[in-house]
Every structure is written in structure tokens, then in C-alpha cells.
XYZ file of C-alpha atoms in Angstrom:
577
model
C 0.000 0.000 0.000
C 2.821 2.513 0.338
C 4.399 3.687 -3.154
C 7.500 1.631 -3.928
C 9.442 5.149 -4.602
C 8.849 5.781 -0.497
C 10.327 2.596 0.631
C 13.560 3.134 -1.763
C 13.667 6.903 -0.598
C 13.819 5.936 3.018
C 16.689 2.862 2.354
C 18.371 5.393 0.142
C 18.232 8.121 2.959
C 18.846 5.557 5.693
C 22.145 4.581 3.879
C 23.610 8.316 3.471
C 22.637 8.899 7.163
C 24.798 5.590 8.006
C 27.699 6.797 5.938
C 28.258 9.856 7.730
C 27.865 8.215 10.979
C 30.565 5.852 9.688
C 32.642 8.340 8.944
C 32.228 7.793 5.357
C 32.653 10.499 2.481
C 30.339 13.270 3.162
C 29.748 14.139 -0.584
C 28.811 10.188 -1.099
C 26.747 10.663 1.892
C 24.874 13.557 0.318
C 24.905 11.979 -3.475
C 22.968 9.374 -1.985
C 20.270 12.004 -0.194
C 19.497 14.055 -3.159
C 18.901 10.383 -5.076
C 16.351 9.685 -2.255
C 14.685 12.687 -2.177
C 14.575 12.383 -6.537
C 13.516 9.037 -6.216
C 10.738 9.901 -3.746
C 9.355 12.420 -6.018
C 9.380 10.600 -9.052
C 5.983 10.905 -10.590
C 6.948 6.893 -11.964
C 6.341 3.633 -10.039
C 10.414 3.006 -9.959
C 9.171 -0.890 -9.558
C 8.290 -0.741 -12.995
C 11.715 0.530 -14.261
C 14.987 -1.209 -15.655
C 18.295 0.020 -14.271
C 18.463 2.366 -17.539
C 15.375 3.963 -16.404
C 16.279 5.018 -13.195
C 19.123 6.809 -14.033
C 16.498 8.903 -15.950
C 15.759 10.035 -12.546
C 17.842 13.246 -11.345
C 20.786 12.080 -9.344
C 20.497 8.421 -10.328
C 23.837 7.346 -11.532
C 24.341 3.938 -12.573
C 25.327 2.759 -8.855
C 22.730 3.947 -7.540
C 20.406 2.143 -9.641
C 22.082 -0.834 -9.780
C 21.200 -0.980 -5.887
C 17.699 -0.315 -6.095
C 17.403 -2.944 -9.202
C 18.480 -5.139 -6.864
C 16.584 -4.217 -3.735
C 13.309 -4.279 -6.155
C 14.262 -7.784 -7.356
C 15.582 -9.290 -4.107
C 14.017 -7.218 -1.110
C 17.479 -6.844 -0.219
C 20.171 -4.351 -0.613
C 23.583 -5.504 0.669
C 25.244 -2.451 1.216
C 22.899 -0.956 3.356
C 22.899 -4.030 5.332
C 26.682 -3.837 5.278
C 26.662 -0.129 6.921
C 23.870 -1.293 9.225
C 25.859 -3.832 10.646
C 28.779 -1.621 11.641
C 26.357 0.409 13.794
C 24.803 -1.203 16.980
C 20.939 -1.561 17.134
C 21.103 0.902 20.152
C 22.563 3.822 18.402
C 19.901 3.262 15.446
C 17.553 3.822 18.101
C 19.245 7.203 19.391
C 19.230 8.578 15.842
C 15.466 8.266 15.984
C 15.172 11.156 18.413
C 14.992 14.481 16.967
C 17.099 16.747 17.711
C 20.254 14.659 18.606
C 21.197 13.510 15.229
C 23.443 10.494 14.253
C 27.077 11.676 15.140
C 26.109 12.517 18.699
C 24.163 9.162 18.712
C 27.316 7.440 18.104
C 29.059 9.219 20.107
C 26.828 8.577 22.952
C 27.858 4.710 22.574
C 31.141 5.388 22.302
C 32.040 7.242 25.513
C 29.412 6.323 27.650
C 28.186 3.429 25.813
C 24.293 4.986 26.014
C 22.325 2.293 23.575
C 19.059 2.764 24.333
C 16.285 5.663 25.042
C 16.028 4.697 28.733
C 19.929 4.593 29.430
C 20.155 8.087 27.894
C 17.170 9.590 30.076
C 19.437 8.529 33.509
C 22.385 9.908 32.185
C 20.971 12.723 31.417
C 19.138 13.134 34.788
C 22.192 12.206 36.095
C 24.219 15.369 34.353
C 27.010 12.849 32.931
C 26.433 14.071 29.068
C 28.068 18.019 30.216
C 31.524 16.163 30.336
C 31.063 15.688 26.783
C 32.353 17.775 23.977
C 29.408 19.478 22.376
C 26.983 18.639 25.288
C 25.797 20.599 28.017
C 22.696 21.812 29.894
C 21.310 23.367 26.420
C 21.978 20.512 24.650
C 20.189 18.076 27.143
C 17.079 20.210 27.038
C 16.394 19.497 23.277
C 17.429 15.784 23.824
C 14.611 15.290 26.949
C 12.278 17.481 24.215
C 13.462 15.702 21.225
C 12.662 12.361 23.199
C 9.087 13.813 24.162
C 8.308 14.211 20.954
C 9.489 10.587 19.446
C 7.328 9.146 22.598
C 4.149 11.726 21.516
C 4.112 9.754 17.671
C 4.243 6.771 19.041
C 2.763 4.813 16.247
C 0.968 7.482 14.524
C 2.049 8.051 10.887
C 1.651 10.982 8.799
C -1.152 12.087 7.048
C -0.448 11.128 3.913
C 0.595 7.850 4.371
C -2.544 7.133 5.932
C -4.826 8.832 3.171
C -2.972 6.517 0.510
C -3.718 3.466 2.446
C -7.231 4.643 3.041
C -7.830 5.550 -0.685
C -6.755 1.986 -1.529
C -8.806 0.118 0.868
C -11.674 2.258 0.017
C -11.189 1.784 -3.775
C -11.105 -2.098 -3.268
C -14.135 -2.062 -1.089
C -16.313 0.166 -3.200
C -15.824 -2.536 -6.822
C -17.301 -5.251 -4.392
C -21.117 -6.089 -5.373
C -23.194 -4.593 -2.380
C -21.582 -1.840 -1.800
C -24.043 1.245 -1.453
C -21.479 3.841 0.370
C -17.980 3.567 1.131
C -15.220 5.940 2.554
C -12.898 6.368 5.290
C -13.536 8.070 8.903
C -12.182 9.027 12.084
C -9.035 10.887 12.420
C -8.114 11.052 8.463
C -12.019 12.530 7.773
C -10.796 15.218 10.106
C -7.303 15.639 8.833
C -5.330 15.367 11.378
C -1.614 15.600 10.778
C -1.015 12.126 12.293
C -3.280 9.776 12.259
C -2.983 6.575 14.530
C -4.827 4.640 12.817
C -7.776 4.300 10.149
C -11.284 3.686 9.980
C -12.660 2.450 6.981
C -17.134 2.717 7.019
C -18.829 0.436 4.117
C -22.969 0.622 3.794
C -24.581 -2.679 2.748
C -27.285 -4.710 3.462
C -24.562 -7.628 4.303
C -20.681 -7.435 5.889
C -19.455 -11.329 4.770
C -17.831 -10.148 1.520
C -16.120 -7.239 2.723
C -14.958 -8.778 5.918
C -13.284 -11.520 3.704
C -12.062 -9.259 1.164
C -10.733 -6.780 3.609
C -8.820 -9.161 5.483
C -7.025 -10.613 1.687
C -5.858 -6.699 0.622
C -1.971 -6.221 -0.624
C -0.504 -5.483 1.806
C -2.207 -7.053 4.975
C 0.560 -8.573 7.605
C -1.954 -9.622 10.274
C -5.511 -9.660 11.371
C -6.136 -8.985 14.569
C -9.624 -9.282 15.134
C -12.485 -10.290 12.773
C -15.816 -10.360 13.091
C -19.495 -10.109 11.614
C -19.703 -5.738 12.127
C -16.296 -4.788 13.006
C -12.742 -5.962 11.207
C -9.318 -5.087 12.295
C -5.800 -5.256 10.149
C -2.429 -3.854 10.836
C -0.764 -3.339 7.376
C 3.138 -4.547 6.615
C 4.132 -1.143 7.518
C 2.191 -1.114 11.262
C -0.788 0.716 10.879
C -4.355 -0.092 12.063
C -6.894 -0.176 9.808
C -10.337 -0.445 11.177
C -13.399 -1.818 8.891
C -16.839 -1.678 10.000
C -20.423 -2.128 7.842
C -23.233 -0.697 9.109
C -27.231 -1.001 7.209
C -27.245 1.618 4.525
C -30.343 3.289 6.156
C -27.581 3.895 9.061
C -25.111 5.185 6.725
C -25.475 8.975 7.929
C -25.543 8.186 11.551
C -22.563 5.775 11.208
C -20.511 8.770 9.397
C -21.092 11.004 11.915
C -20.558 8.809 14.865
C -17.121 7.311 13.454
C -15.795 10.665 12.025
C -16.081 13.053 15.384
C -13.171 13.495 17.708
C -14.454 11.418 21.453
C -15.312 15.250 22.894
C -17.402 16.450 19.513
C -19.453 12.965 19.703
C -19.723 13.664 23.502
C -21.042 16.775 23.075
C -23.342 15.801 20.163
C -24.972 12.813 22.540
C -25.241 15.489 25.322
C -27.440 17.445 23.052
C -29.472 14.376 21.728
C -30.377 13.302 25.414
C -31.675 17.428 25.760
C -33.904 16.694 23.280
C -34.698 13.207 24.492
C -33.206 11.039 22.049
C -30.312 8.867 21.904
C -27.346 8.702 19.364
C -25.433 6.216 18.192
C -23.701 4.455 15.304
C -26.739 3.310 14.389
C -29.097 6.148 14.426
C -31.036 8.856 16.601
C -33.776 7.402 18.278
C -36.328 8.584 20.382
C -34.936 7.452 24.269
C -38.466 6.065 25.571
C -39.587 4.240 22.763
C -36.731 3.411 20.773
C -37.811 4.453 17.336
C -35.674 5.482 15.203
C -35.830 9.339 14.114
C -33.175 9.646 11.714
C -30.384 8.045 10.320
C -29.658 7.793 6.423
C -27.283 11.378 6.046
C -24.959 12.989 8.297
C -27.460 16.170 7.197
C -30.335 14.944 9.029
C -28.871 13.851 12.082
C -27.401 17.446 12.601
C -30.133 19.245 11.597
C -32.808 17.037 14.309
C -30.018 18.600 16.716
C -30.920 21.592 15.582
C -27.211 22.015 13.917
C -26.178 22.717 10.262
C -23.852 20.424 8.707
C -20.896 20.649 10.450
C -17.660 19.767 8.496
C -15.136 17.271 9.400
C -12.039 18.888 9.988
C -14.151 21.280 12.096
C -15.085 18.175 14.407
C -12.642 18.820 17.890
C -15.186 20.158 20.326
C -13.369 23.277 19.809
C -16.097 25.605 19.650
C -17.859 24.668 16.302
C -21.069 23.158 17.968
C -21.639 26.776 19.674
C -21.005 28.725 16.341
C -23.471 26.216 14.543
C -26.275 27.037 16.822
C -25.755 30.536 16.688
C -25.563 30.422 13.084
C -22.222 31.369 12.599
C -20.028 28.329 11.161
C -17.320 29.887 8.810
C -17.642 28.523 5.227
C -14.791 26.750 4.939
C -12.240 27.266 1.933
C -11.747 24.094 -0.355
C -9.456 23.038 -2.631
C -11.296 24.726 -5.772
C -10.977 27.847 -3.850
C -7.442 27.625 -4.514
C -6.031 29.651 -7.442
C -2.448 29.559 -8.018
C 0.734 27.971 -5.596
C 3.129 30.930 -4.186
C 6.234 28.342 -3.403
C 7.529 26.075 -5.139
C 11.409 25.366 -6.634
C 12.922 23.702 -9.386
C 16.318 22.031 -9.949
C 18.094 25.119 -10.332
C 18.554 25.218 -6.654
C 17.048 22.120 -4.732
C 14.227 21.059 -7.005
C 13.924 17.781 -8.826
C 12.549 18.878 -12.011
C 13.249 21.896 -14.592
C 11.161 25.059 -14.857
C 9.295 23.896 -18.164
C 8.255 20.458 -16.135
C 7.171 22.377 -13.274
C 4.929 24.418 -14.952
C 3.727 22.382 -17.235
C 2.447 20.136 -14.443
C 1.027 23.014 -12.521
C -1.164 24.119 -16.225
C -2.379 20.164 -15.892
C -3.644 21.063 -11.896
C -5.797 24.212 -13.203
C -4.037 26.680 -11.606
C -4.477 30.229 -12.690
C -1.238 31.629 -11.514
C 2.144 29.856 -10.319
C 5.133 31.070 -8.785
C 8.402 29.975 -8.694
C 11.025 30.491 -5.672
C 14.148 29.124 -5.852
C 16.436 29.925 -2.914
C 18.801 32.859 -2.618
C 22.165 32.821 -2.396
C 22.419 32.673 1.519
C 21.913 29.447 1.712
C 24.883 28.282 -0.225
C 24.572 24.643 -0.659
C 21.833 25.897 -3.491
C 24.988 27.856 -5.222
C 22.221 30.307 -6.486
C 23.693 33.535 -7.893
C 22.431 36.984 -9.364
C 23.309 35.549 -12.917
C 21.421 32.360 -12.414
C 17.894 34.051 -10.927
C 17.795 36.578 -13.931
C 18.391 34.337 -16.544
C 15.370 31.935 -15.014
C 13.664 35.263 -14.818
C 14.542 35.563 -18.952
C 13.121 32.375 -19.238
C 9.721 32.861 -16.609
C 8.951 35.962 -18.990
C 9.266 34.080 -22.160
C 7.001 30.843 -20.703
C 4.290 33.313 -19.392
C 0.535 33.230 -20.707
C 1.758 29.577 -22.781
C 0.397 27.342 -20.518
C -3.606 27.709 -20.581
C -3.661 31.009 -19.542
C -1.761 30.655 -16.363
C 0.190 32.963 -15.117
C 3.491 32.494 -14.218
C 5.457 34.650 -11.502
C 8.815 34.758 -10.633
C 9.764 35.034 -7.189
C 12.301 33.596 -4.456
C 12.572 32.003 -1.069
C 15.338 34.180 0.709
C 16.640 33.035 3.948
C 15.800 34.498 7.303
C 19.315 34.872 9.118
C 19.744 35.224 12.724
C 19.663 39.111 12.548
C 16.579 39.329 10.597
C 17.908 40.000 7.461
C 17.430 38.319 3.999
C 19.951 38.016 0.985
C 19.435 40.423 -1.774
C 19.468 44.156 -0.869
C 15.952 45.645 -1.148
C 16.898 47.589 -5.143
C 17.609 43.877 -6.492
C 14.320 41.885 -4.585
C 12.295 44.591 -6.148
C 12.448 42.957 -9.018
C 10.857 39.843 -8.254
C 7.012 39.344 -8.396
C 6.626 38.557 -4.463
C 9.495 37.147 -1.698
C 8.693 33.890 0.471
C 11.366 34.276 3.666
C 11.903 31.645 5.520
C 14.129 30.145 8.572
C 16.722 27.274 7.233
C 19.375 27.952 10.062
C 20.218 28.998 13.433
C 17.379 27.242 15.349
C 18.712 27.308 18.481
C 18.674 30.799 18.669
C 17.008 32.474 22.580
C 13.227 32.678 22.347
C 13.741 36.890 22.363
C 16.389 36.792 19.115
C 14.105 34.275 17.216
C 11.191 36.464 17.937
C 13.322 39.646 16.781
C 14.572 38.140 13.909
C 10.912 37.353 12.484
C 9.381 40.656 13.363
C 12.621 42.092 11.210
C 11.777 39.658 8.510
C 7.521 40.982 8.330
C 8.795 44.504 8.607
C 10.896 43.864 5.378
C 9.339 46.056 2.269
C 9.868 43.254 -0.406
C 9.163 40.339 1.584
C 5.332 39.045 1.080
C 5.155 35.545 2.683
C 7.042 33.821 6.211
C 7.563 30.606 4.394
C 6.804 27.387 7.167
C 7.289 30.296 9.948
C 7.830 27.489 12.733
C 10.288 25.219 10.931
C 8.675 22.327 12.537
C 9.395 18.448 10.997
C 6.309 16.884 12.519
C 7.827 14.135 14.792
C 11.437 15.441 14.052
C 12.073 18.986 14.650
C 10.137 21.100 17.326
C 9.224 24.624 16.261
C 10.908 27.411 17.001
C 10.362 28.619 20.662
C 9.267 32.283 19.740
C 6.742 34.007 21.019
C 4.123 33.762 17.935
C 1.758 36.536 19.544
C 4.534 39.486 18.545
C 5.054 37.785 14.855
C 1.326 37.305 14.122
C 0.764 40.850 14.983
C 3.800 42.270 12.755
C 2.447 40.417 10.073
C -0.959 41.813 10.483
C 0.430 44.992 10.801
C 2.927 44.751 8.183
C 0.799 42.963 5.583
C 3.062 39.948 5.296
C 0.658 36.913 4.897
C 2.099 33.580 6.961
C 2.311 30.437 5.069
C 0.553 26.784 5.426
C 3.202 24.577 4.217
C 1.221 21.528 2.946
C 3.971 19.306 2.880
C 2.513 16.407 5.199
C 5.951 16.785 7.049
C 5.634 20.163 7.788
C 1.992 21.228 7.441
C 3.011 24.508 9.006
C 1.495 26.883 10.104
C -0.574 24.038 12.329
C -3.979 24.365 13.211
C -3.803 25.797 16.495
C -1.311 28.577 15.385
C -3.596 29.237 12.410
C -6.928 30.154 14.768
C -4.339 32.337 16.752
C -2.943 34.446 14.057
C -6.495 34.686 12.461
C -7.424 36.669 15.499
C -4.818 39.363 14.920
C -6.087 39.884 11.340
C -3.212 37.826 9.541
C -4.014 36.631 6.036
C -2.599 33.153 5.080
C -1.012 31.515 1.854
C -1.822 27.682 1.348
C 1.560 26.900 -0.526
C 2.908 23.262 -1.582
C 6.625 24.177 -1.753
C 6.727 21.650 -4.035
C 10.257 20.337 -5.574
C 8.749 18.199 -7.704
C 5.596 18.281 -10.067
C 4.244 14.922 -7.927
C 4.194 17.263 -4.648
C 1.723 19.836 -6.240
C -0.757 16.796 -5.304
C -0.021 17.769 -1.317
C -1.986 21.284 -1.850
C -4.674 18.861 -0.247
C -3.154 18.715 2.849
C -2.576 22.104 3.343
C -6.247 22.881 2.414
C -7.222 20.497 5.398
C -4.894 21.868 7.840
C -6.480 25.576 6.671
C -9.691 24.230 7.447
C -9.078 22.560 10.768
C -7.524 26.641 11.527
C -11.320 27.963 10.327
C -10.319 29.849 7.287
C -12.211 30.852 4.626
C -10.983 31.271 0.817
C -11.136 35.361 2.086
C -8.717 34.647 4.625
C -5.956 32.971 2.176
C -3.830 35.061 -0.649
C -3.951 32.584 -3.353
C -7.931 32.261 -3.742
C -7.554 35.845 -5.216
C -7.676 37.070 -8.132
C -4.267 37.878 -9.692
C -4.798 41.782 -9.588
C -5.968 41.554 -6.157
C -3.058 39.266 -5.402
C -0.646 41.687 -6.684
C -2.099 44.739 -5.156
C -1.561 42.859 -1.266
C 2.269 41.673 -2.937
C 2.979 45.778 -2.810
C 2.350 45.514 0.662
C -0.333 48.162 -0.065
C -2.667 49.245 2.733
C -5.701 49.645 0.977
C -5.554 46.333 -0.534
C -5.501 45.038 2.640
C -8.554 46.583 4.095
């Protein structure tokens, strides 16, 4: 159920990580990451490639796809399980933790020969990691947070891992005969950006062929319970996938029961018992005699609550029942309402693809404008230069109004150093259609100097957007300890919009954050940063994450029309009020 091209980026990613702890060649090390990240992105099934093939891939050389040939043929690749075995088990596990990474992993064996996550919490309470170099009491404060957060997924996995899996099942399910409804619930419905594990709802009249069926899918590693109304798989990968069939006459009340966070369906059965009914999976029923009231659509249980419709991502108990009685649920933007992406790259700096693939997959999506924003020069890895960014400008200009009249801007993500400033001087950035900024460095900077440093950023005359403005790597990287009250009300004040990253690693600004800043004013821009034309597909996850935040397509930049857009990219007042 997961994409072939995911398993070989994470082997291929796994092995440059174990070179460097190693002590391997760094530049081998980091050959070997870009080829993950270009094989992860591949818009091809790599399973169905020959070794010629994938070095059609960017950063595929001929080594590198003779390994994955092999892995794909044999399940095996030996020089990954060469590296592996130079490394103990423990230390794999410390790498795991964010915010330690693998050289101080190793060198946690080494000197104090720390192998596990328990051994390192005791020496760490025990203050023996300041005697070594690079440690101290700094140091073991990200470790005890980085370990918090490892312990906090737990078995969750990421959004779209989940939705893929989900899709599947749900595609399977819905060809069998009998099938009146199908679709997944629970946690994904509500797009949450983990999801621990999935529930699958199928109406029809009998649950024999889609309990068997469901229990034979690709992919299936155990069953661990089965039975007449409820199913239960974990999946080769170790998530929980939940299949139940209710009666299609219960098919609304089953949604809506299955989809709601535990507090939202509390709070919905409080209300049905005011009334004097009950609600359940099955239906609402009057509580004394037991008839049943309603029960086909999720639209008619709400409204005999004397609710509208309440959407999914909406369902957390966080206020939405309240606003739907007084009448004042926000009308949620949706992925139509999107117009054009405002970051993406292409392989001019860290991309995977050229310009002219890029765009030409972004024409295919229906957008009506698209940016491009390849990093400045600050971040030097990229090697971008003022020669480089004006000829792609040349060739933006030239590609313009081609593409079923889509627009095309040309822009740039400039980096946010640790004073605030950003690469180009302010004469040279006025030259670009709009400016994403964005943190890539100096994370560990004092909550006051990270706060600075952002407000400088917003106050900036050419910069538009705070590209992922908490950094965050869901599960991996904590965001930046700022405090977000001061930056959400420079940007309101400023006119810089913040940006919902919808990669499913990032997905930042989260929720939370987003009903915060929405308070002060802010105006958002759902963005993909895509480096590849298969990411543009994760615009999806942003939209939910905008959602679950209670915006509306008013409240985000890129549901506006391009002169509108353009007039808020001046920073201009008035086309902010």
C-alpha cells in the first residue's frame, strides 16, 4: 500500500545517514540524499523501471540504480545491510530522536556506551552528558524534548501515508457487489496531521464479503480481530486499519458517529439526550420508545439537533457546535478555492525537475497563476547567484501566458538569518514578483532573538510571505520557541501573509497557530513548496490543515484574483482593508 518510490527513498536516505555516521565520504553521503529525495518524487512507479530507467531520474547514476534494481528484485540491498551492521541496534535507536542527530548518537555509545532511550534519560538526569564535547545543559534540554516528541508519535504516521492506504482500501471495497457507500472516517475525515490509525465505514445490506475481502488486501501482515460488524488489520508497515459495515439506512448516523473526535461525539450525545433522544452508530432514536428518528445522512442527524452540517475537519469540540447554533459556522475554503501555488522550486537550486516540467504540471492542476522560488544565495549549498535568478527570470517571462492562460510569476525564497535579514538588498528583490522568507538555520537561537529576527523579517518592504514560519518536521524537529503573539501581529500589521506549508511533514502553520494568528487579522497563503511536479498533489493537505484553523478562501492570498493578489504583494494598505 505505500508507493514503492517511499520505501527506496527511506533505504536510500537511511544509507547516506549511516555513511556519515561511519565516517564515510560526506559528498557520497549527500549523493545518496538528493537520489532519495529524486527518487521519492518521481511521478513513476520506480518498480516498474529497468536500471536504464532510473538513471532517468535526477541524481540516479548507474550505482545507484544498480542498488535499487536489486533491492526491487531481491528485497534486499547488501550495502545498506553492510553499513547497518557496523552500527549497533542501540545507536539506530538514538538517531530516531529528533534533535540529537546520528554523530552525537554514536558518540553517545562510544564514551558512555548509552544504547538505548532509557539509558540516555538517567544519564541525562544524572548530568554525565556536560563532560562531553558538544553537550551541556542546552543541549540536554532538546534531547529530553526531542525524546518527548518521538514518545508523543508513538505509532501514529503521517497524514499522507494514511490517506494513501485509506484511498486503496476504500477503492477495493467500493468494486465489491453490495456496496451502497464507502469511505474512510475518524481521524483522516478530520485531517489530522497524524493519524494513529484508520477507519474504513462500508454501507450494505450484508458485511461477509467485505470482511473476507478486507482481510485478503496487498498489503495485509496480520488480522487482529475479525468479526461479523467490526474488522481489524495492521498493514506490513504497522498501521491499524479499522473496517466496520453498518445497514445503509444507518449510513449517515454511522458517518457522523465514526468521524467526530471522542469530545465532539460527547457533546453531540449530550445534546441528543436534551432533546430526548439517543445517538449512536446506528441512528437517533427517540430514548423512551426506541424508534428510530433519523439516520440515512450525516445532514439529518445534525439538523434534528438543531445544527447545520458541520464539516469534518471542524469536528474537535473546539467551539464549532456553539457557532453552529448561533448560526455562525465559517464557510470553509476548499481546494477549488485555490487559485495559483506561491512556493515552489525547481532544480536550479534544490528542485527535482526543470522550470518547463514544473509548470507544465502546474497548467495540468488548473491553476491560474504559479510562482516559482528558488532559494537565494544565503543558503549556499543551493549555489544560487544573481546571474542564475535573472536568466530563469529571462526564461519565466518568455514561458508566461503559454500554458492555458496561467500565469506564471517569478519570485524567491530568501533566507531568514539570525539578525533578521534576507539576501538580496531591497533595489535587487524589487524585481521579483513577491518574496517567500523563511528560517533554514540557526534554530537554536534564545526565544527573544528568534522572535526579533521574524518581526525584522515581516517589517521587510519586499518580503510578502514567512515561508513554514515554525520550521517544525512533525515528529522530528520542534518549532521554534518564539513568542508567535509578537510575529502574528507584525504580520498583520505589516501585511506579510504567513504560510501553510502543505507538505505532510511540515503542514506549518498548524492548526492551532492558524486560529491564533487569524485573530490578529493575519491573512494566510496555502503553498505546496513543491520540488517536484508529484508534490503539487499535497496542496490537499494544506487545504485540510487551513480548514481545521477555520479559514475561509477570504482569509488565504492565493484564492484571489491575480490583480488583487498583486495589489496585497505591494504591501499596499488599501488592498488590505
Amino acid at each position: 500500500m505505500v508507493r514503492p518510490n517511499e520505501e527506496v527513498e527511506a533505504l536510500l536516505q537511511e544509507y547516506a545517514d549511516l555513511v556519515l555516521i561511519t565516517g564515510g565520504d560526506a559528498f557520497k553521503a549527500r549523493a545518496y540524499e538528493k537520489a532519495a529525495r529524486a527518487v521519492g518524487g518521481y511521478h513513476a512507479d520506480v518498480s516498474r523501471l529497468d536500471a536504464k530507467g532510473l538513471q532517468e531520474i535526477p541524481n540516479v547514476g548507474r550505482s545507484i540504480a544498480e542498488k535499487v534494481t536489486e533491492y526491487l528484485r531481491t528485497g534486499r540491498m547488501p550495502a545498506v545491510e553492510d553499513v547497518r551492521s557496523k552500527i549497533p541496534p542501540g545507536v539506530r535507536e538514538l538517531m530516531g530522536i529528533p534533535t540529537l542527530g546520528p554523530k552525537k548518537a554514536m558518540l553517545l555509545y562510544q564514551d558512555l556506551h548509552i544504547s538505548s532511550v532509557p539509558q540516555l534519560l538517567d544519564a541525562i538526569h544524572q548530568e554525565r552528558l556536560r563532560d562531553l564535547k558538544g553537550f551541556g545543559p542546552k543541549t540536554e534540554e532538546n534531547i529530553l524534548h526531542g525524546i518527548a516528541l518521538m514518545q508523543a508519535a508513538g505509532d501514529r504516521v503521517p497524514l499522507n501515508v494514511a490517506m494513501e492506504v485509506a484511498e486503496d482500501i476504500v477503492a477495493e471495497l467500493s468494486a465489491i457487489t453490495g456496496c451502497e457507500r464507502c469511505t474512510y472516517a475518524g481521524s483522516l475525515r478530520r485531517m489530522r496531521e497524524t493519524i494513529g490509525d484508520v477507519d474504513i465505514l462500508v454501507a450494505a445490506r450484508g458485511s461477509g464479503p467485505f470482511m473476507a475481502a478486507f482481510t485478503r488486501l496487498p498489503g495485509t501482515a496480520e488480522v487482529i480481530a475479525r468479526g461479523e460488524k467490526k474488522t481489524s488489520i495492521r498493514t506490513a508497515k504497522g498501521l491499524q486499519v479499522d473496517l466496520r459495515v453498518v445497514p445503509p439506512d444507518s449510513w449517515g448516523a454511522g458517518l457522523q458517529y465514526f468521524t467526530g473526535s471522542r469530545p465532539h461525539n460527547i457533546r453531540t450525545r449530550e445534546m441528543a439526550v436534551h432533546h430526548k433522544l439517543k445517538l449512536s452508530e446506528y441512528g437517533l432514536f427517540h430514548a423512551k420508545s426506541g424508534r428510530k428518528v433519523v439516520s440515512r445522512t450525516e445532514e439529518e442527524v445534525y439538523a434534528r439537533l438543531g445544527l447545520p452540517w458541520i464539516p469534518p475537519t471542524l469536528r474537535e469540540d473546539r467551539g464549532e457546535v456553539a457557532a453552529g447554533l448561533r448560526g455562525e459556522l465559517p464557510e470553509l475554503i476548499q481546494e477549488a478555492d485555490i487559485r495559483g501555488d506561491l512556493h515552489t522550486h525547481t532544480d536550479l537550486t534544490d528542485g527535482l525537475a526543470p522550470l518547463e516540467e514544473m509548470v507544465e504540471a502546474a497548467a495540468r492542476r488548473g491553476l491560474r497563476y504559479y510562482a516559482i522560488t528558488d532559494h537565494a544565495p544565503n543558503l549556499s549549498m543551493q549555489r544560487m547567484t544573481d546571474e542564475k535568478v535573472l536568466a530563469q527570470r529571462e526564461r519565466v517571462r518568455e514561458l508566461d501566458g503559454k500554458h492555458r492562460k496561467m500565469r506564471l510569476l517569478h519570485g524567491t525564497e530568501l533566507n531568514i538569518d539570525a539578525d533578521g535579514s534576507v539576501d538580496w538588498p531591497p533595489e535587487f528583490l524589487a524585481g521579483f514578483d513577491l518574496c517567500v522568507a523563511s528560517v533554514h538555520s540557526h534554530f537554536n537561537q534564545g526565544r527573544d532573538a528568534l522572535t526579533r529576527r521574524l518581526v525584522t523579517a515581516c517589517e521587510h518592504p519586499e518580503v510578502n510571505i514567512i515561508g513554514h514560519p515554525t520550521t517544525r518536521i512533525i515528529g522530528k524537529r520542534p518549532a521554534l520557541d518564539m513568542d508567535l503573539d509578537a510575529v502574528f501581529a507584525a504580520c498583520a500589521r505589516t501585511g506579510t501573509a504567513l504560510e501553510i506549508n502543505s507538505h505532510p511533514d511540515r503542514l506549518d502553520l498548524c492548526d492551532d497557530h492558524i486560529l491564533r494568528a487569524k485573530r490578529y487579522g493575519v491573512k494566510f497563503a496555502v503553498n505546496t513548496d513543491a520540488h517536484a511536479p508529484l508534490h503539487l498533489a499535497n496542496l490537499r493537505y494544506g487545504v485540510g490543515t487551513a480548514q481545521r484553523g477555520w479559514l475561509t478562501a477570504e482569509d488565504v492570498i492565493n484564492t484571489w484574483p491575480l490583480d488583487r493578489l498583486r495589489r496585497f504583494l505591494r504591501k499596499d494598505a488599501l488592498a488590505r482593508a
